[in-house]
Amino acid sequence: MRDHPRDARSPHPDVWTGRATNRVQWLLALLGAACLALGIELAVDSPWTNGIAPLVMAVVGCIAAGLLVLFGTLAFVHVALRVDQECLEIRCGHIGVPRRRIPLSQVRGADFAPHVTPRHWGGWGYRWRPEKGTAVVVRRGEGVILRLWDGHTFTVTVDDAESAVRVIRDRLRPRAPGAAH
């Protein structure tokens, strides 16, 4: 965790953004790339002498496993959280997929979670557990737990989660007519 400024009196920005990154995922992505390269090497320059079927199975297996590991890990190298006046948007990886948009009208409350771990959710990534709800977990550490009006929860790991919770709670408070945002 990092030290974050904790001045609750400072005004919130119109759009709050935060992210969390997992550098270990890069090592897994390299493993996937190596497996993919092995599959390509087998396909291009193989001294295989035991028939074509085992060679095809080895090539397809290496390429499939490499692509699965490579793209599966790159999708969850980081997560970005964006909170504006109307919704929260969670985007994963470099291309922003998977993505989830939650209107603030569907959020009942927000809580700070000081210790979210992949072990509690069954691993890294986009997770669902019937007893816990849904989560995007890219690393262990602090996170935001959203309590939704339909009774579900949504947890996301993000740096400076306390600040995100303050911004979300502030935006959930009813405003007096004519009050400035």
Coordinates of N, CA, C and O in Angstrom, one line a residue:
M1 N 0.8 -1.2 0.0 CA 0.0 0.0 0.0 C 0.9 1.2 0.0 O 2.0 1.2 0.5
R2 N 0.3 2.3 -0.5 CA 1.0 3.5 -0.5 C 0.4 4.5 0.5 O -0.7 4.4 0.9
D3 N 1.2 5.5 0.8 CA 0.7 6.6 1.7 C -0.1 7.5 0.8 O 0.4 8.0 -0.3
H4 N -1.2 7.9 1.2 CA -2.1 8.8 0.4 C -2.4 10.0 1.3 O -2.6 9.9 2.5
P5 N -2.5 11.1 0.6 CA -3.0 12.3 1.4 C -4.4 12.1 1.9 O -5.2 11.5 1.3
R6 N -4.6 12.5 3.2 CA -5.9 12.1 3.8 C -6.6 13.4 4.2 O -7.2 13.4 5.3
D7 N -6.6 14.4 3.4 CA -7.3 15.6 3.7 C -8.8 15.5 3.2 O -9.0 15.7 2.1
A8 N -9.7 15.2 4.1 CA -11.1 15.0 3.7 C -11.8 16.3 3.4 O -12.8 16.3 2.8
R9 N -11.2 17.5 3.7 CA -11.8 18.7 3.5 C -11.6 19.2 2.1 O -12.2 20.1 1.6
S10 N -10.6 18.7 1.4 CA -10.3 19.1 0.0 C -11.4 18.8 -0.9 O -12.0 17.7 -0.8
P11 N -11.7 19.6 -1.9 CA -12.8 19.3 -2.8 C -12.5 18.1 -3.7 O -11.3 17.9 -4.0
H12 N -13.5 17.4 -4.1 CA -13.3 16.2 -4.9 C -13.3 16.7 -6.4 O -14.1 17.6 -6.8
P13 N -12.5 16.1 -7.2 CA -12.5 16.4 -8.6 C -13.8 16.0 -9.3 O -14.5 15.1 -8.8
D14 N -14.1 16.6 -10.5 CA -15.3 16.2 -11.2 C -15.2 14.7 -11.6 O -16.2 14.0 -11.6
V15 N -14.0 14.3 -12.0 CA -13.8 12.9 -12.4 C -12.7 12.4 -11.6 O -11.6 12.9 -11.6
W16 N -12.9 11.4 -10.7 CA -11.9 10.7 -9.9 C -11.4 9.5 -10.7 O -12.2 8.7 -11.2
T17 N -10.1 9.3 -10.8 CA -9.6 8.1 -11.5 C -8.5 7.5 -10.6 O -7.8 8.2 -9.8
G18 N -8.5 6.2 -10.6 CA -7.5 5.4 -9.9 C -7.2 4.1 -10.6 O -8.0 3.7 -11.5
R19 N -6.1 3.5 -10.2 CA -5.8 2.2 -10.9 C -4.9 1.4 -9.9 O -4.4 1.9 -9.0
A20 N -4.8 0.1 -10.2 CA -4.0 -0.8 -9.5 C -3.3 -1.6 -10.6 O -3.9 -2.0 -11.6
T21 N -2.0 -2.0 -10.3 CA -1.2 -2.7 -11.2 C -0.6 -3.9 -10.5 O -0.3 -3.9 -9.4
N22 N -0.4 -5.0 -11.3 CA 0.2 -6.2 -10.8 C 1.4 -6.6 -11.7 O 1.2 -7.1 -12.8
R23 N 2.6 -6.3 -11.2 CA 3.7 -6.6 -12.1 C 4.0 -8.1 -12.2 O 4.7 -8.5 -13.2
V24 N 3.5 -8.9 -11.3 CA 3.7 -10.4 -11.4 C 3.1 -10.9 -12.6 O 3.5 -11.9 -13.2
Q25 N 2.0 -10.3 -13.0 CA 1.2 -10.8 -14.2 C 2.1 -10.7 -15.4 O 1.9 -11.5 -16.4
W26 N 3.0 -9.7 -15.5 CA 3.9 -9.6 -16.6 C 4.8 -10.9 -16.8 O 5.1 -11.3 -17.9
L27 N 5.2 -11.5 -15.7 CA 6.0 -12.7 -15.7 C 5.2 -13.9 -16.3 O 5.6 -14.6 -17.1
L28 N 3.9 -13.9 -15.9 CA 3.0 -14.9 -16.5 C 2.8 -14.7 -18.0 O 2.7 -15.6 -18.7
A29 N 2.7 -13.4 -18.4 CA 2.5 -13.1 -19.8 C 3.8 -13.6 -20.6 O 3.7 -14.1 -21.7
L30 N 5.0 -13.4 -20.0 CA 6.2 -13.9 -20.6 C 6.2 -15.4 -20.8 O 6.6 -15.9 -21.8
L31 N 5.7 -16.1 -19.8 CA 5.6 -17.5 -19.9 C 4.6 -17.9 -21.0 O 4.9 -18.8 -21.8
G32 N 3.5 -17.2 -21.2 CA 2.6 -17.5 -22.3 C 3.2 -17.2 -23.6 O 3.1 -18.0 -24.6
A33 N 4.0 -16.1 -23.7 CA 4.7 -15.8 -25.0 C 5.8 -16.9 -25.3 O 5.9 -17.2 -26.5
A34 N 6.4 -17.4 -24.3 CA 7.4 -18.4 -24.5 C 6.8 -19.7 -25.0 O 7.3 -20.4 -25.9
C35 N 5.6 -20.0 -24.5 CA 4.9 -21.2 -24.9 C 4.4 -21.0 -26.3 O 4.5 -22.0 -27.1
L36 N 3.9 -19.9 -26.7 CA 3.5 -19.5 -28.0 C 4.7 -19.7 -29.0 O 4.6 -20.3 -30.1
A37 N 5.9 -19.1 -28.6 CA 7.1 -19.2 -29.4 C 7.5 -20.7 -29.6 O 7.9 -21.1 -30.7
L38 N 7.4 -21.5 -28.6 CA 7.7 -22.9 -28.7 C 6.8 -23.6 -29.7 O 7.2 -24.4 -30.6
G39 N 5.5 -23.3 -29.7 CA 4.6 -23.8 -30.7 C 4.9 -23.4 -32.1 O 4.9 -24.3 -33.0
I40 N 5.3 -22.2 -32.3 CA 5.7 -21.7 -33.6 C 7.0 -22.4 -34.1 O 7.1 -22.8 -35.2
E41 N 7.9 -22.5 -33.1 CA 9.2 -23.2 -33.5 C 9.0 -24.6 -33.9 O 9.5 -25.1 -34.8
L42 N 8.1 -25.3 -33.1 CA 7.8 -26.7 -33.5 C 7.1 -26.8 -34.9 O 7.4 -27.7 -35.6
A43 N 6.3 -25.8 -35.2 CA 5.6 -25.9 -36.5 C 6.5 -25.6 -37.6 O 6.4 -26.2 -38.7
V44 N 7.5 -24.7 -37.4 CA 8.3 -24.2 -38.5 C 9.5 -25.1 -38.7 O 9.9 -25.5 -39.8
D45 N 10.2 -25.5 -37.6 CA 11.4 -26.2 -37.8 C 11.5 -27.4 -36.8 O 12.2 -27.4 -35.8
S46 N 10.7 -28.4 -37.0 CA 10.6 -29.6 -36.1 C 11.3 -30.8 -36.7 O 11.1 -31.2 -37.8
P47 N 12.2 -31.4 -35.9 CA 12.8 -32.7 -36.3 C 12.0 -33.9 -35.9 O 12.5 -34.9 -35.7
W48 N 10.6 -33.7 -35.8 CA 9.7 -34.7 -35.4 C 9.7 -35.8 -36.4 O 9.5 -35.6 -37.6
T49 N 9.8 -37.1 -35.9 CA 9.9 -38.2 -36.8 C 8.8 -39.3 -36.5 O 8.7 -40.3 -37.2
N50 N 8.0 -39.0 -35.6 CA 7.0 -40.0 -35.1 C 5.6 -39.8 -35.7 O 4.6 -40.1 -35.1
G51 N 5.5 -39.1 -36.9 CA 4.2 -38.9 -37.5 C 3.7 -37.5 -37.3 O 4.2 -36.7 -36.5
I52 N 2.7 -37.2 -38.1 CA 2.2 -35.8 -38.2 C 1.2 -35.5 -37.0 O 1.1 -34.4 -36.5
A53 N 0.4 -36.5 -36.6 CA -0.6 -36.3 -35.6 C 0.0 -35.8 -34.3 O -0.5 -34.8 -33.7
P54 N 1.0 -36.4 -33.7 CA 1.6 -35.9 -32.5 C 2.2 -34.5 -32.7 O 2.1 -33.7 -31.8
L55 N 2.8 -34.2 -33.8 CA 3.3 -32.9 -34.1 C 2.2 -31.8 -34.1 O 2.4 -30.8 -33.4
V56 N 1.1 -32.1 -34.8 CA 0.0 -31.2 -34.8 C -0.5 -30.9 -33.4 O -0.8 -29.8 -33.0
M57 N -0.7 -32.0 -32.7 CA -1.2 -31.9 -31.3 C -0.2 -31.0 -30.4 O -0.7 -30.2 -29.7
A58 N 1.1 -31.2 -30.6 CA 2.0 -30.4 -29.8 C 2.0 -29.0 -30.2 O 2.0 -28.1 -29.4
V59 N 1.9 -28.7 -31.5 CA 1.9 -27.3 -32.0 C 0.6 -26.6 -31.6 O 0.7 -25.5 -31.0
V60 N -0.5 -27.3 -31.8 CA -1.8 -26.6 -31.4 C -1.9 -26.5 -29.9 O -2.3 -25.4 -29.4
G61 N -1.4 -27.4 -29.2 CA -1.4 -27.3 -27.7 C -0.6 -26.2 -27.2 O -1.0 -25.4 -26.3
C62 N 0.7 -26.1 -27.7 CA 1.5 -25.0 -27.3 C 1.0 -23.6 -27.7 O 1.0 -22.7 -26.9
I63 N 0.5 -23.5 -28.9 CA 0.0 -22.2 -29.4 C -1.3 -21.8 -28.6 O -1.4 -20.7 -28.1
A64 N -2.2 -22.8 -28.4 CA -3.4 -22.5 -27.6 C -3.1 -22.1 -26.2 O -3.6 -21.1 -25.7
A65 N -2.2 -22.9 -25.5 CA -1.9 -22.6 -24.1 C -1.2 -21.2 -24.1 O -1.4 -20.4 -23.2
G66 N -0.3 -20.9 -25.0 CA 0.4 -19.7 -25.0 C -0.5 -18.5 -25.2 O -0.4 -17.5 -24.5
L67 N -1.5 -18.6 -26.1 CA -2.4 -17.5 -26.3 C -3.3 -17.3 -25.1 O -3.6 -16.2 -24.7
L68 N -3.8 -18.4 -24.5 CA -4.7 -18.3 -23.4 C -4.0 -17.7 -22.2 O -4.5 -16.7 -21.6
V69 N -2.8 -18.1 -21.9 CA -2.0 -17.5 -20.8 C -1.6 -16.0 -21.1 O -1.8 -15.2 -20.3
L70 N -1.2 -15.8 -22.3 CA -0.8 -14.4 -22.7 C -1.9 -13.4 -22.6 O -1.8 -12.4 -21.9
F71 N -3.0 -13.7 -23.3 CA -4.1 -12.8 -23.3 C -4.9 -12.8 -22.0 O -5.4 -11.7 -21.5
G72 N -4.9 -13.9 -21.3 CA -5.6 -14.0 -20.0 C -4.9 -13.2 -18.9 O -5.5 -12.5 -18.1
T73 N -3.6 -13.2 -19.0 CA -2.8 -12.4 -18.0 C -2.8 -10.9 -18.4 O -2.9 -10.0 -17.5
L74 N -2.6 -10.6 -19.7 CA -2.5 -9.2 -20.0 C -3.9 -8.5 -19.8 O -3.9 -7.3 -19.6
A75 N -5.0 -9.2 -19.8 CA -6.3 -8.6 -19.5 C -6.3 -8.1 -18.1 O -7.2 -7.2 -17.8
F76 N -5.5 -8.7 -17.2 CA -5.6 -8.3 -15.8 C -4.3 -7.8 -15.2 O -4.0 -8.0 -14.0
V77 N -3.5 -7.2 -16.0 CA -2.2 -6.6 -15.5 C -2.6 -5.3 -14.7 O -1.9 -5.1 -13.7
H78 N -3.6 -4.6 -15.1 CA -4.0 -3.5 -14.3 C -5.5 -3.3 -14.4 O -6.2 -3.8 -15.3
V79 N -6.1 -2.6 -13.5 CA -7.5 -2.2 -13.5 C -7.6 -0.7 -13.3 O -6.8 -0.1 -12.5
A80 N -8.5 0.0 -14.0 CA -8.7 1.4 -13.8 C -10.1 1.7 -13.4 O -11.0 1.1 -13.9
L81 N -10.2 2.5 -12.4 CA -11.5 2.9 -11.9 C -11.7 4.4 -12.2 O -10.9 5.2 -11.9
R82 N -12.9 4.7 -12.7 CA -13.3 6.1 -13.1 C -14.6 6.4 -12.4 O -15.6 5.6 -12.6
V83 N -14.7 7.5 -11.6 CA -15.9 7.9 -11.0 C -16.2 9.3 -11.4 O -15.4 10.2 -11.2
D84 N -17.4 9.4 -12.1 CA -17.8 10.8 -12.4 C -19.1 11.1 -11.7 O -19.4 10.4 -10.7
Q85 N -19.8 12.1 -12.1 CA -21.0 12.5 -11.4 C -22.2 11.5 -11.5 O -23.1 11.5 -10.7
E86 N -22.1 10.6 -12.5 CA -23.3 9.7 -12.8 C -23.0 8.3 -12.6 O -23.9 7.5 -12.4
C87 N -21.7 7.8 -12.8 CA -21.4 6.4 -12.7 C -20.0 6.1 -12.4 O -19.2 7.0 -12.3
L88 N -19.8 4.8 -12.1 CA -18.4 4.3 -11.9 C -18.1 3.4 -13.1 O -19.0 2.7 -13.6
E89 N -16.9 3.4 -13.6 CA -16.5 2.6 -14.7 C -15.3 1.9 -14.4 O -14.3 2.5 -14.0
I90 N -15.3 0.6 -14.5 CA -14.1 -0.3 -14.2 C -13.7 -0.9 -15.5 O -14.5 -1.5 -16.3
R91 N -12.4 -0.7 -15.9 CA -11.8 -1.2 -17.1 C -10.6 -2.0 -16.7 O -9.8 -1.6 -15.9
C92 N -10.4 -3.1 -17.4 CA -9.3 -4.0 -17.1 C -8.3 -4.1 -18.3 O -8.8 -4.0 -19.5
G93 N -7.0 -4.2 -18.0 CA -6.0 -4.5 -19.1 C -5.8 -3.3 -20.0 O -6.3 -2.2 -19.7
H94 N -5.1 -3.5 -21.0 CA -4.7 -2.5 -21.9 C -5.8 -2.0 -22.9 O -5.8 -0.9 -23.4
I95 N -6.7 -2.9 -23.2 CA -7.7 -2.5 -24.1 C -9.1 -2.3 -23.4 O -10.1 -2.0 -24.0
G96 N -9.1 -2.4 -22.1 CA -10.2 -2.0 -21.3 C -11.3 -3.0 -21.3 O -12.5 -2.7 -21.0
V97 N -11.0 -4.3 -21.5 CA -12.0 -5.3 -21.5 C -11.5 -6.4 -20.6 O -10.4 -6.8 -20.7
P98 N -12.3 -6.9 -19.7 CA -13.7 -6.6 -19.5 C -13.9 -5.3 -18.9 O -13.0 -4.7 -18.2
R99 N -15.1 -4.7 -19.1 CA -15.5 -3.4 -18.6 C -16.8 -3.5 -17.9 O -17.7 -4.3 -18.3
R100 N -17.0 -2.7 -16.8 CA -18.3 -2.7 -16.2 C -18.6 -1.3 -15.8 O -17.7 -0.5 -15.3
R101 N -19.8 -0.9 -16.1 CA -20.3 0.5 -15.9 C -21.4 0.4 -14.9 O -22.4 -0.3 -15.1
I102 N -21.3 1.0 -13.7 CA -22.3 1.0 -12.7 C -22.8 2.4 -12.4 O -22.1 3.2 -11.9
P103 N -24.1 2.7 -12.8 CA -24.6 4.0 -12.5 C -24.7 4.2 -11.0 O -25.0 3.3 -10.2
L104 N -24.4 5.4 -10.5 CA -24.5 5.7 -9.1 C -25.9 5.5 -8.5 O -26.0 5.3 -7.3
S105 N -26.9 5.6 -9.4 CA -28.3 5.3 -8.9 C -28.5 3.9 -8.5 O -29.4 3.6 -7.7
Q106 N -27.6 3.0 -8.9 CA -27.7 1.6 -8.4 C -26.8 1.3 -7.2 O -26.8 0.2 -6.7
V107 N -26.1 2.3 -6.7 CA -25.2 2.1 -5.6 C -25.8 2.6 -4.3 O -26.2 3.7 -4.2
R108 N -25.9 1.7 -3.3 CA -26.5 2.0 -2.0 C -25.4 2.6 -1.1 O -25.7 3.5 -0.3
G109 N -24.2 2.1 -1.2 CA -23.1 2.6 -0.4 C -21.7 2.1 -0.8 O -21.7 1.2 -1.7
A110 N -20.7 2.6 -0.2 CA -19.3 2.2 -0.6 C -18.5 2.1 0.7 O -18.7 2.9 1.6
D111 N -17.7 1.1 0.8 CA -16.8 0.8 1.9 C -15.4 0.6 1.5 O -15.1 0.1 0.4
F112 N -14.5 1.0 2.4 CA -13.1 0.8 2.2 C -12.7 -0.6 2.7 O -13.1 -1.0 3.8
A113 N -12.0 -1.3 1.9 CA -11.5 -2.6 2.3 C -9.9 -2.6 2.3 O -9.3 -2.4 1.3
P114 N -9.3 -2.6 3.5 CA -7.9 -2.4 3.6 C -7.1 -3.6 3.0 O -5.9 -3.5 2.6
H115 N -7.7 -4.8 3.0 CA -6.9 -6.0 2.6 C -7.8 -6.9 1.8 O -8.5 -7.9 2.2
V116 N -7.8 -6.7 0.5 CA -8.4 -7.6 -0.5 C -7.3 -8.4 -1.1 O -6.3 -7.9 -1.5
T117 N -7.5 -9.8 -1.1 CA -6.5 -10.6 -1.6 C -7.1 -11.6 -2.7 O -8.3 -11.9 -2.6
P118 N -6.3 -12.0 -3.7 CA -6.7 -12.9 -4.7 C -7.2 -14.2 -4.0 O -8.1 -14.9 -4.5
R119 N -6.6 -14.6 -2.9 CA -6.9 -15.9 -2.3 C -8.4 -15.9 -1.8 O -9.1 -16.9 -1.8
H120 N -8.9 -14.7 -1.3 CA -10.3 -14.6 -0.9 C -11.3 -14.8 -2.0 O -12.4 -15.1 -1.8
W121 N -10.8 -14.5 -3.2 CA -11.7 -14.5 -4.4 C -11.4 -15.7 -5.3 O -12.1 -15.8 -6.4
G122 N -10.4 -16.5 -5.0 CA -10.2 -17.6 -5.9 C -9.2 -17.3 -7.0 O -9.1 -18.0 -8.0
G123 N -8.4 -16.2 -6.9 CA -7.4 -15.9 -7.9 C -7.6 -14.5 -8.4 O -8.4 -13.7 -8.0
W124 N -6.7 -14.2 -9.4 CA -6.7 -12.8 -10.0 C -7.8 -12.8 -11.1 O -8.1 -13.8 -11.6
G125 N -8.2 -11.6 -11.4 CA -9.1 -11.4 -12.5 C -10.5 -11.0 -12.1 O -10.7 -10.4 -11.0
Y126 N -11.4 -11.2 -13.0 CA -12.8 -10.9 -12.8 C -13.5 -12.1 -12.1 O -13.5 -13.1 -12.7
R127 N -13.9 -11.9 -10.9 CA -14.4 -13.1 -10.1 C -15.8 -12.9 -9.6 O -16.3 -11.8 -9.4
W128 N -16.5 -14.0 -9.5 CA -17.8 -14.1 -8.9 C -17.9 -15.2 -7.9 O -17.5 -16.3 -8.2
R129 N -18.4 -14.9 -6.7 CA -18.7 -15.9 -5.7 C -20.0 -15.6 -5.1 O -20.3 -14.5 -4.7
P130 N -20.9 -16.6 -5.1 CA -22.3 -16.4 -4.7 C -22.4 -15.8 -3.3 O -23.2 -14.9 -3.1
E131 N -21.5 -16.1 -2.4 CA -21.6 -15.6 -1.0 C -20.9 -14.3 -0.8 O -21.2 -13.6 0.2
K132 N -20.1 -13.8 -1.8 CA -19.4 -12.6 -1.7 C -19.7 -11.5 -2.7 O -19.5 -10.4 -2.5
G133 N -20.2 -11.9 -3.9 CA -20.5 -11.0 -4.9 C -19.5 -11.1 -6.1 O -18.9 -12.1 -6.3
T134 N -19.3 -9.9 -6.7 CA -18.4 -9.9 -7.9 C -17.2 -9.0 -7.5 O -17.3 -8.1 -6.7
A135 N -16.1 -9.3 -8.1 CA -14.8 -8.5 -7.8 C -13.9 -8.5 -9.1 O -13.9 -9.4 -9.9
V136 N -13.1 -7.4 -9.1 CA -12.0 -7.4 -10.1 C -10.8 -7.2 -9.2 O -10.6 -6.2 -8.5
V137 N -10.0 -8.3 -9.1 CA -8.8 -8.3 -8.3 C -7.6 -8.5 -9.1 O -7.4 -9.5 -9.8
V138 N -6.7 -7.5 -9.1 CA -5.4 -7.6 -9.9 C -4.2 -7.7 -9.0 O -3.1 -8.0 -9.4
R139 N -4.4 -7.4 -7.7 CA -3.3 -7.5 -6.7 C -3.9 -7.5 -5.3 O -5.1 -7.2 -5.2
R140 N -3.1 -7.9 -4.3 CA -3.6 -7.8 -3.0 C -3.4 -6.4 -2.5 O -2.5 -5.7 -2.9
G141 N -4.2 -5.9 -1.5 CA -4.1 -4.6 -1.0 C -5.5 -4.0 -0.8 O -6.5 -4.6 -0.8
E142 N -5.5 -2.7 -0.8 CA -6.7 -1.9 -0.6 C -7.7 -2.0 -1.8 O -7.2 -2.2 -2.9
G143 N -8.9 -1.8 -1.4 CA -10.0 -1.9 -2.5 C -11.2 -1.1 -2.1 O -11.4 -0.7 -0.9
V144 N -12.2 -1.1 -3.0 CA -13.5 -0.4 -2.8 C -14.5 -1.5 -2.8 O -14.5 -2.4 -3.8
I145 N -15.4 -1.6 -1.9 CA -16.6 -2.5 -1.9 C -17.8 -1.6 -2.1 O -18.1 -0.8 -1.3
L146 N -18.5 -1.9 -3.3 CA -19.7 -1.2 -3.6 C -20.9 -2.0 -3.1 O -20.9 -3.2 -3.5
R147 N -21.8 -1.5 -2.4 CA -23.0 -2.2 -2.0 C -24.1 -1.7 -2.9 O -24.4 -0.5 -2.9
L148 N -24.7 -2.6 -3.7 CA -25.7 -2.2 -4.7 C -27.1 -2.3 -4.1 O -27.3 -3.1 -3.2
W149 N -28.0 -1.6 -4.7 CA -29.4 -1.6 -4.2 C -30.1 -3.0 -4.4 O -31.0 -3.4 -3.8
D150 N -29.6 -3.8 -5.4 CA -30.2 -5.1 -5.6 C -29.6 -6.2 -4.6 O -29.9 -7.4 -4.7
G151 N -28.8 -5.8 -3.6 CA -28.3 -6.7 -2.6 C -27.0 -7.3 -2.9 O -26.3 -7.9 -2.1
H152 N -26.4 -7.1 -4.1 CA -25.1 -7.6 -4.5 C -24.0 -6.6 -4.1 O -24.3 -5.5 -3.8
T153 N -22.8 -7.1 -4.1 CA -21.6 -6.3 -3.9 C -20.7 -6.4 -5.1 O -20.7 -7.4 -5.8
F154 N -19.9 -5.3 -5.3 CA -18.9 -5.3 -6.3 C -17.6 -4.8 -5.7 O -17.6 -3.6 -5.2
T155 N -16.5 -5.5 -5.7 CA -15.3 -5.2 -5.1 C -14.3 -4.9 -6.2 O -14.2 -5.7 -7.1
V156 N -13.4 -3.9 -6.1 CA -12.4 -3.6 -7.0 C -11.1 -3.2 -6.3 O -11.2 -2.4 -5.4
T157 N -10.0 -3.8 -6.6 CA -8.7 -3.3 -6.0 C -8.3 -2.1 -6.7 O -8.2 -2.1 -8.0
V158 N -7.9 -1.1 -6.0 CA -7.5 0.2 -6.6 C -6.6 0.9 -5.6 O -6.9 0.9 -4.4
D159 N -5.6 1.6 -6.0 CA -4.7 2.4 -5.2 C -5.6 3.6 -4.7 O -6.4 4.1 -5.4
D160 N -5.3 4.1 -3.5 CA -6.0 5.2 -2.9 C -7.5 4.9 -2.8 O -8.3 5.8 -3.1
A161 N -7.9 3.7 -2.4 CA -9.3 3.3 -2.3 C -10.1 4.2 -1.3 O -11.2 4.4 -1.5
E162 N -9.4 4.7 -0.2 CA -10.1 5.5 0.7 C -10.6 6.8 0.1 O -11.7 7.2 0.3
S163 N -9.8 7.4 -0.8 CA -10.2 8.6 -1.5 C -11.4 8.3 -2.4 O -12.3 9.0 -2.5
A164 N -11.3 7.1 -3.1 CA -12.4 6.7 -4.0 C -13.7 6.6 -3.2 O -14.8 7.0 -3.6
V165 N -13.7 6.0 -2.0 CA -14.8 5.8 -1.2 C -15.4 7.1 -0.8 O -16.6 7.3 -0.8
R166 N -14.5 8.1 -0.4 CA -15.0 9.4 0.0 C -15.7 10.1 -1.2 O -16.8 10.7 -1.0
V167 N -15.2 10.0 -2.4 CA -15.8 10.6 -3.6 C -17.1 9.9 -3.8 O -18.1 10.6 -4.1
I168 N -17.2 8.6 -3.8 CA -18.4 7.9 -4.1 C -19.5 8.3 -3.0 O -20.6 8.6 -3.4
R169 N -19.1 8.2 -1.8 CA -20.1 8.6 -0.7 C -20.6 10.0 -0.9 O -21.8 10.3 -0.7
D170 N -19.7 10.9 -1.2 CA -20.1 12.3 -1.4 C -21.1 12.4 -2.6 O -22.1 13.2 -2.5
R171 N -20.9 11.7 -3.6 CA -21.8 11.7 -4.8 C -23.2 11.0 -4.5 O -24.1 11.2 -5.3
L172 N -23.2 10.1 -3.5 CA -24.4 9.4 -3.2 C -25.3 10.3 -2.3 O -26.5 10.0 -2.2
R173 N -24.8 11.3 -1.6 CA -25.6 12.1 -0.7 C -26.6 13.0 -1.6 O -26.2 13.6 -2.6
P174 N -27.8 13.0 -1.1 CA -28.7 13.9 -1.8 C -28.3 15.4 -1.7 O -27.8 15.8 -0.6
R175 N -28.5 16.1 -2.7 CA -28.1 17.5 -2.7 C -29.3 18.4 -2.6 O -30.4 18.0 -3.0
A176 N -29.1 19.5 -1.9 CA -30.2 20.5 -1.8 C -30.5 21.1 -3.1 O -29.6 21.2 -4.0
P177 N -31.8 21.4 -3.4 CA -32.1 22.0 -4.7 C -31.3 23.3 -4.9 O -31.2 24.1 -4.0
G178 N -30.7 23.4 -6.1 CA -29.9 24.5 -6.4 C -28.5 24.5 -5.9 O -27.7 25.4 -6.2
A179 N -28.1 23.4 -5.2 CA -26.7 23.3 -4.7 C -25.8 23.0 -5.9 O -26.1 22.3 -6.8
A180 N -24.6 23.6 -5.8 CA -23.6 23.4 -6.8 C -22.9 22.0 -6.6 O -22.8 21.6 -5.5
H181 N -22.5 21.4 -7.7 CA -21.8 20.1 -7.6 C -20.4 20.3 -7.1 O -19.5 20.6 -7.5

